[in-house]
Amino acid sequence: AQTVTQSQPEMSVQEAETVTLSCTYDTSESDYYLFWYKQPPSRQMILVIRQEAYKQQNATENRFSVNFQKAAKSFSLKISDSQLGDAAMYFCAPGLSNSNSGYALNFGKGTSLLVTP
Amino acid sequence: DVKVTQSSRYLVKRTGEKVFLECVQDMDHENMFWYRQDPGLGLRLIYFSYDVKMKEKGDIPEGYSVSREKKERFSLILESASTNQTSMYLCASRRGGASETQYFGPGTRLLVL
């Protein structure tokens, strides 16, 4: 599997504040897709946001946005106006080709986000 | 809404038992995946299938096999369960290629004693 690095195992943010979760990956491809998934305590994985690598514009979904730096192979997630319900494990998941699994998602190890009142 | 269901939320098995984990999706997706999730390791791909009766090994296929006899159902089989297979198992499905969203089931937490 190709390398996906989430360097922050845990992060903490106060309600209404902004937090950024980092993700870097390794690929030689030029066209691919990147995803952030959220896994709350219920364990159900939920798509947060996705980005197409050929698009220069960063994706935005309500309070969630990404900072995609293609040359640096960086794909960070920014959560604005954090809410208690944002507390979860967040996984960065680029869809990168590899010899075994085609374009199955490659997951980082996750960042556990704690939201404090 | 896409729905991916897994046969059990919790399962306890003994070493050496044959274990079947079932996954069903209701959206006619071509692709289905099995991951295992362990603390500090993220999700690792075990097997995936892009069509009925087709399967491909993922990153950690050792000790597992799969079956896809019908498009909506993808089974993960532990031929002889071992304690190091104690884990959370997540099934996912996806329509089409890499640009599409993967939808996940609720997970099965397996304990092998």
mmCIF file of C-alpha atoms in Angstrom:
data_model
loop_
_atom_site.group_PDB
_atom_site.id
_atom_site.type_symbol
_atom_site.label_atom_id
_atom_site.label_comp_id
_atom_site.label_asym_id
_atom_site.label_seq_id
_atom_site.Cartn_x
_atom_site.Cartn_y
_atom_site.Cartn_z
ATOM 1 C CA ALA A 1 0.000 0.000 0.000
ATOM 2 C CA GLN A 2 1.136 3.512 -0.635
ATOM 3 C CA THR A 3 2.067 5.642 2.357
ATOM 4 C CA VAL A 4 -0.490 7.943 3.934
ATOM 5 C CA THR A 5 0.693 9.898 6.971
ATOM 6 C CA GLN A 6 -1.481 11.589 9.544
ATOM 7 C CA SER A 7 1.096 13.027 11.900
ATOM 8 C CA GLN A 8 -1.319 14.013 14.684
ATOM 9 C CA PRO A 9 -2.682 10.975 16.541
ATOM 10 C CA GLU A 10 -4.812 13.267 18.732
ATOM 11 C CA MET A 11 -6.049 16.819 18.504
ATOM 12 C CA SER A 12 -8.181 18.959 20.769
ATOM 13 C CA VAL A 13 -10.280 22.004 19.927
ATOM 14 C CA GLN A 14 -12.707 24.176 21.835
ATOM 15 C CA GLU A 15 -16.230 24.576 20.648
ATOM 16 C CA ALA A 16 -16.616 27.320 18.010
ATOM 17 C CA GLU A 17 -12.895 27.315 17.296
ATOM 18 C CA THR A 18 -11.106 26.145 14.153
ATOM 19 C CA VAL A 19 -8.863 23.115 13.867
ATOM 20 C CA THR A 20 -6.760 21.715 11.039
ATOM 21 C CA LEU A 21 -5.925 18.035 10.637
ATOM 22 C CA SER A 22 -2.929 17.232 8.487
ATOM 23 C CA CYS A 23 -2.357 14.488 5.942
ATOM 24 C CA THR A 24 0.463 13.761 3.538
ATOM 25 C CA TYR A 25 0.733 10.916 1.052
ATOM 26 C CA ASP A 26 3.071 9.456 -1.472
ATOM 27 C CA THR A 27 2.203 8.951 -5.117
ATOM 28 C CA SER A 28 3.634 9.353 -8.588
ATOM 29 C CA GLU A 29 0.210 9.696 -10.153
ATOM 30 C CA SER A 30 -1.182 12.950 -11.494
ATOM 31 C CA ASP A 31 -4.905 12.227 -11.442
ATOM 32 C CA TYR A 32 -6.558 10.786 -8.358
ATOM 33 C CA TYR A 33 -9.154 11.524 -5.720
ATOM 34 C CA LEU A 34 -8.790 12.232 -2.020
ATOM 35 C CA PHE A 35 -11.285 11.753 0.764
ATOM 36 C CA TRP A 36 -11.692 12.559 4.440
ATOM 37 C CA TYR A 37 -13.845 10.177 6.447
ATOM 38 C CA LYS A 38 -15.142 10.598 9.972
ATOM 39 C CA GLN A 39 -15.758 7.763 12.420
ATOM 40 C CA PRO A 40 -17.723 8.833 15.518
ATOM 41 C CA PRO A 41 -18.049 6.591 18.603
ATOM 42 C CA SER A 42 -20.907 4.779 16.840
ATOM 43 C CA ARG A 43 -18.169 3.409 14.504
ATOM 44 C CA GLN A 44 -20.088 4.276 11.335
ATOM 45 C CA MET A 45 -17.665 5.687 8.778
ATOM 46 C CA ILE A 46 -19.075 8.783 7.131
ATOM 47 C CA LEU A 47 -17.702 10.735 4.185
ATOM 48 C CA VAL A 48 -16.801 14.288 5.175
ATOM 49 C CA ILE A 49 -15.389 15.739 1.984
ATOM 50 C CA ARG A 50 -13.659 14.770 -1.250
ATOM 51 C CA GLN A 51 -11.219 16.481 -3.582
ATOM 52 C CA GLU A 52 -10.283 15.798 -7.168
ATOM 53 C CA ALA A 53 -6.559 16.150 -7.714
ATOM 54 C CA TYR A 54 -6.912 17.800 -11.103
ATOM 55 C CA LYS A 55 -9.007 20.612 -9.628
ATOM 56 C CA GLN A 56 -7.049 23.559 -8.280
ATOM 57 C CA GLN A 57 -9.964 24.818 -6.219
ATOM 58 C CA ASN A 58 -10.104 23.448 -2.702
ATOM 59 C CA ALA A 59 -13.288 21.569 -1.820
ATOM 60 C CA THR A 60 -15.682 22.981 0.768
ATOM 61 C CA GLU A 61 -18.665 21.390 2.527
ATOM 62 C CA ASN A 62 -20.310 23.752 5.000
ATOM 63 C CA ARG A 63 -17.887 24.038 7.953
ATOM 64 C CA PHE A 64 -15.408 21.611 6.422
ATOM 65 C CA SER A 65 -12.802 22.600 3.873
ATOM 66 C CA VAL A 66 -9.541 21.216 2.588
ATOM 67 C CA ASN A 67 -6.178 22.715 1.805
ATOM 68 C CA PHE A 68 -4.890 20.613 -1.074
ATOM 69 C CA GLN A 69 -1.286 21.173 -2.044
ATOM 70 C CA LYS A 70 -0.661 18.802 -4.933
ATOM 71 C CA ALA A 71 3.057 19.416 -5.342
ATOM 72 C CA ALA A 72 3.630 18.902 -1.637
ATOM 73 C CA LYS A 73 1.259 15.888 -1.614
ATOM 74 C CA SER A 74 -0.593 17.415 1.287
ATOM 75 C CA PHE A 75 -4.325 17.232 1.971
ATOM 76 C CA SER A 76 -5.352 18.861 5.242
ATOM 77 C CA LEU A 77 -8.862 19.189 6.644
ATOM 78 C CA LYS A 78 -10.044 22.390 8.301
ATOM 79 C CA ILE A 79 -13.063 22.333 10.584
ATOM 80 C CA SER A 80 -14.493 25.760 11.349
ATOM 81 C CA ASP A 81 -16.844 26.623 14.190
ATOM 82 C CA SER A 82 -16.222 23.226 15.796
ATOM 83 C CA GLN A 83 -19.194 21.507 17.406
ATOM 84 C CA LEU A 84 -19.388 18.782 20.035
ATOM 85 C CA GLY A 85 -20.719 16.440 17.348
ATOM 86 C CA ASP A 86 -17.472 16.796 15.422
ATOM 87 C CA ALA A 87 -15.687 14.680 18.009
ATOM 88 C CA ALA A 88 -14.573 11.557 16.151
ATOM 89 C CA MET A 89 -11.676 9.760 14.540
ATOM 90 C CA TYR A 90 -10.825 11.351 11.197
ATOM 91 C CA PHE A 91 -9.189 9.384 8.408
ATOM 92 C CA CYS A 92 -7.448 10.750 5.361
ATOM 93 C CA ALA A 93 -7.942 8.408 2.410
ATOM 94 C CA PRO A 94 -6.408 9.059 -0.978
ATOM 95 C CA GLY A 95 -7.595 6.797 -3.769
ATOM 96 C CA LEU A 96 -4.219 5.781 -5.160
ATOM 97 C CA SER A 97 -3.435 2.995 -7.572
ATOM 98 C CA ASN A 98 -1.267 0.195 -6.349
ATOM 99 C CA SER A 99 -0.405 -3.197 -7.665
ATOM 100 C CA ASN A 100 -2.731 -5.115 -5.396
ATOM 101 C CA SER A 101 -5.885 -3.146 -5.016
ATOM 102 C CA GLY A 102 -6.365 -0.902 -7.986
ATOM 103 C CA TYR A 103 -7.938 2.272 -6.725
ATOM 104 C CA ALA A 104 -9.118 1.090 -3.349
ATOM 105 C CA LEU A 105 -8.726 3.750 -0.711
ATOM 106 C CA ASN A 106 -5.486 3.889 1.252
ATOM 107 C CA PHE A 107 -6.215 5.013 4.798
ATOM 108 C CA GLY A 108 -4.026 6.926 7.194
ATOM 109 C CA LYS A 109 -3.846 5.819 10.820
ATOM 110 C CA GLY A 110 -6.333 8.460 11.854
ATOM 111 C CA THR A 111 -6.507 11.542 14.060
ATOM 112 C CA SER A 112 -8.716 11.458 17.131
ATOM 113 C CA LEU A 113 -10.421 14.824 17.552
ATOM 114 C CA LEU A 114 -11.667 15.895 20.959
ATOM 115 C CA VAL A 115 -14.024 18.869 21.153
ATOM 116 C CA THR A 116 -14.226 20.599 24.513
ATOM 117 C CA PRO A 117 -17.049 22.896 25.662
ATOM 118 C CA ASP B 1 -29.670 6.221 0.735
ATOM 119 C CA VAL B 2 -27.059 3.556 0.277
ATOM 120 C CA LYS B 3 -27.223 0.904 2.901
ATOM 121 C CA VAL B 4 -24.426 -1.494 3.746
ATOM 122 C CA THR B 5 -25.254 -4.039 6.416
ATOM 123 C CA GLN B 6 -23.051 -6.513 8.237
ATOM 124 C CA SER B 7 -24.414 -9.676 9.771
ATOM 125 C CA SER B 8 -23.159 -9.088 13.311
ATOM 126 C CA ARG B 9 -22.019 -6.113 15.391
ATOM 127 C CA TYR B 10 -20.188 -8.336 17.881
ATOM 128 C CA LEU B 11 -18.880 -11.858 17.507
ATOM 129 C CA VAL B 12 -16.965 -14.131 19.857
ATOM 130 C CA LYS B 13 -15.268 -17.210 18.433
ATOM 131 C CA ARG B 14 -12.725 -19.769 19.563
ATOM 132 C CA THR B 15 -9.317 -20.393 18.060
ATOM 133 C CA GLY B 16 -9.529 -22.777 15.127
ATOM 134 C CA GLU B 17 -13.179 -22.092 14.322
ATOM 135 C CA LYS B 18 -14.271 -21.213 10.813
ATOM 136 C CA VAL B 19 -15.799 -17.752 10.844
ATOM 137 C CA PHE B 20 -18.060 -16.124 8.284
ATOM 138 C CA LEU B 21 -18.606 -12.376 8.174
ATOM 139 C CA GLU B 22 -21.372 -11.316 5.828
ATOM 140 C CA CYS B 23 -21.867 -7.993 4.105
ATOM 141 C CA VAL B 24 -24.823 -6.922 2.002
ATOM 142 C CA GLN B 25 -25.340 -3.701 0.037
ATOM 143 C CA ASP B 26 -28.589 -2.593 -1.528
ATOM 144 C CA MET B 27 -27.407 -0.184 -4.233
ATOM 145 C CA ASP B 28 -26.198 -2.516 -6.978
ATOM 146 C CA HIS B 29 -22.581 -1.451 -6.467
ATOM 147 C CA GLU B 30 -19.954 -3.268 -8.504
ATOM 148 C CA ASN B 31 -17.134 -2.920 -5.990
ATOM 149 C CA MET B 32 -17.037 -4.287 -2.470
ATOM 150 C CA PHE B 33 -14.242 -4.222 0.082
ATOM 151 C CA TRP B 34 -13.232 -5.776 3.378
ATOM 152 C CA TYR B 35 -11.002 -3.836 5.769
ATOM 153 C CA ARG B 36 -9.745 -4.548 9.218
ATOM 154 C CA GLN B 37 -9.294 -1.726 11.690
ATOM 155 C CA ASP B 38 -6.862 -1.886 14.590
ATOM 156 C CA PRO B 39 -5.932 0.905 17.015
ATOM 157 C CA GLY B 40 -2.970 2.892 15.768
ATOM 158 C CA LEU B 41 -2.968 1.120 12.398
ATOM 159 C CA GLY B 42 -5.949 2.685 10.663
ATOM 160 C CA LEU B 43 -7.832 0.624 8.099
ATOM 161 C CA ARG B 44 -6.053 -2.020 6.115
ATOM 162 C CA LEU B 45 -7.503 -3.631 3.013
ATOM 163 C CA ILE B 46 -7.933 -7.399 3.191
ATOM 164 C CA TYR B 47 -9.715 -8.225 -0.062
ATOM 165 C CA PHE B 48 -11.848 -6.486 -2.603
ATOM 166 C CA SER B 49 -14.148 -7.559 -5.417
ATOM 167 C CA TYR B 50 -15.049 -5.643 -8.550
ATOM 168 C CA ASP B 51 -17.654 -8.073 -9.856
ATOM 169 C CA VAL B 52 -19.493 -11.272 -9.026
ATOM 170 C CA LYS B 53 -17.065 -14.160 -8.515
ATOM 171 C CA MET B 54 -14.110 -11.794 -8.939
ATOM 172 C CA LYS B 55 -11.758 -11.071 -6.074
ATOM 173 C CA GLU B 56 -8.415 -9.428 -5.561
ATOM 174 C CA LYS B 57 -6.043 -9.520 -2.626
ATOM 175 C CA GLY B 58 -5.491 -6.376 -0.676
ATOM 176 C CA ASP B 59 -2.605 -5.566 1.600
ATOM 177 C CA ILE B 60 -3.170 -8.204 4.299
ATOM 178 C CA PRO B 61 -4.956 -11.242 2.776
ATOM 179 C CA GLU B 62 -3.113 -13.912 4.755
ATOM 180 C CA GLY B 63 -5.457 -16.029 6.847
ATOM 181 C CA TYR B 64 -8.567 -14.799 5.020
ATOM 182 C CA SER B 65 -10.596 -15.748 1.991
ATOM 183 C CA VAL B 66 -13.684 -14.188 0.407
ATOM 184 C CA SER B 67 -16.711 -15.162 -1.589
ATOM 185 C CA ARG B 68 -18.940 -13.150 -3.880
ATOM 186 C CA GLU B 69 -21.613 -15.321 -5.418
ATOM 187 C CA LYS B 70 -24.155 -12.525 -5.786
ATOM 188 C CA LYS B 71 -23.558 -8.879 -6.577
ATOM 189 C CA GLU B 72 -25.041 -7.609 -3.339
ATOM 190 C CA ARG B 73 -23.222 -9.947 -0.960
ATOM 191 C CA PHE B 74 -19.537 -10.172 -0.087
ATOM 192 C CA SER B 75 -18.416 -12.634 2.559
ATOM 193 C CA LEU B 76 -15.175 -12.686 4.495
ATOM 194 C CA ILE B 77 -14.055 -16.097 5.720
ATOM 195 C CA LEU B 78 -11.555 -16.885 8.425
ATOM 196 C CA GLU B 79 -10.731 -20.526 7.685
ATOM 197 C CA SER B 80 -9.198 -21.168 11.100
ATOM 198 C CA ALA B 81 -9.560 -18.207 13.406
ATOM 199 C CA SER B 82 -6.533 -17.138 15.425
ATOM 200 C CA THR B 83 -6.205 -14.690 18.296
ATOM 201 C CA ASN B 84 -4.319 -12.219 16.101
ATOM 202 C CA GLN B 85 -7.451 -11.883 13.992
ATOM 203 C CA THR B 86 -9.255 -10.232 16.873
ATOM 204 C CA SER B 87 -10.180 -6.911 15.343
ATOM 205 C CA MET B 88 -12.868 -4.644 13.937
ATOM 206 C CA TYR B 89 -13.923 -5.634 10.425
ATOM 207 C CA LEU B 90 -15.465 -3.071 8.094
ATOM 208 C CA CYS B 91 -17.183 -3.774 4.810
ATOM 209 C CA ALA B 92 -17.611 -1.108 2.138
ATOM 210 C CA SER B 93 -19.114 -0.816 -1.302
ATOM 211 C CA ARG B 94 -18.678 1.601 -4.170
ATOM 212 C CA ARG B 95 -20.218 2.195 -7.532
ATOM 213 C CA GLY B 96 -17.671 2.521 -10.315
ATOM 214 C CA GLY B 97 -14.163 3.873 -10.050
ATOM 215 C CA ALA B 98 -11.915 5.814 -7.749
ATOM 216 C CA SER B 99 -13.893 9.050 -7.966
ATOM 217 C CA GLU B 100 -16.901 7.507 -6.270
ATOM 218 C CA THR B 101 -17.647 7.483 -2.574
ATOM 219 C CA GLN B 102 -17.103 4.316 -0.576
ATOM 220 C CA TYR B 103 -20.002 3.512 1.721
ATOM 221 C CA PHE B 104 -19.279 1.585 4.871
ATOM 222 C CA GLY B 105 -21.174 -0.869 7.000
ATOM 223 C CA PRO B 106 -21.383 -0.470 10.789
ATOM 224 C CA GLY B 107 -18.530 -2.887 11.426
ATOM 225 C CA THR B 108 -18.187 -6.237 13.185
ATOM 226 C CA ARG B 109 -16.072 -6.434 16.307
ATOM 227 C CA LEU B 110 -14.616 -9.948 16.385
ATOM 228 C CA LEU B 111 -13.012 -11.451 19.451
ATOM 229 C CA VAL B 112 -11.129 -14.725 19.021
ATOM 230 C CA LEU B 113 -10.437 -16.538 22.276
#
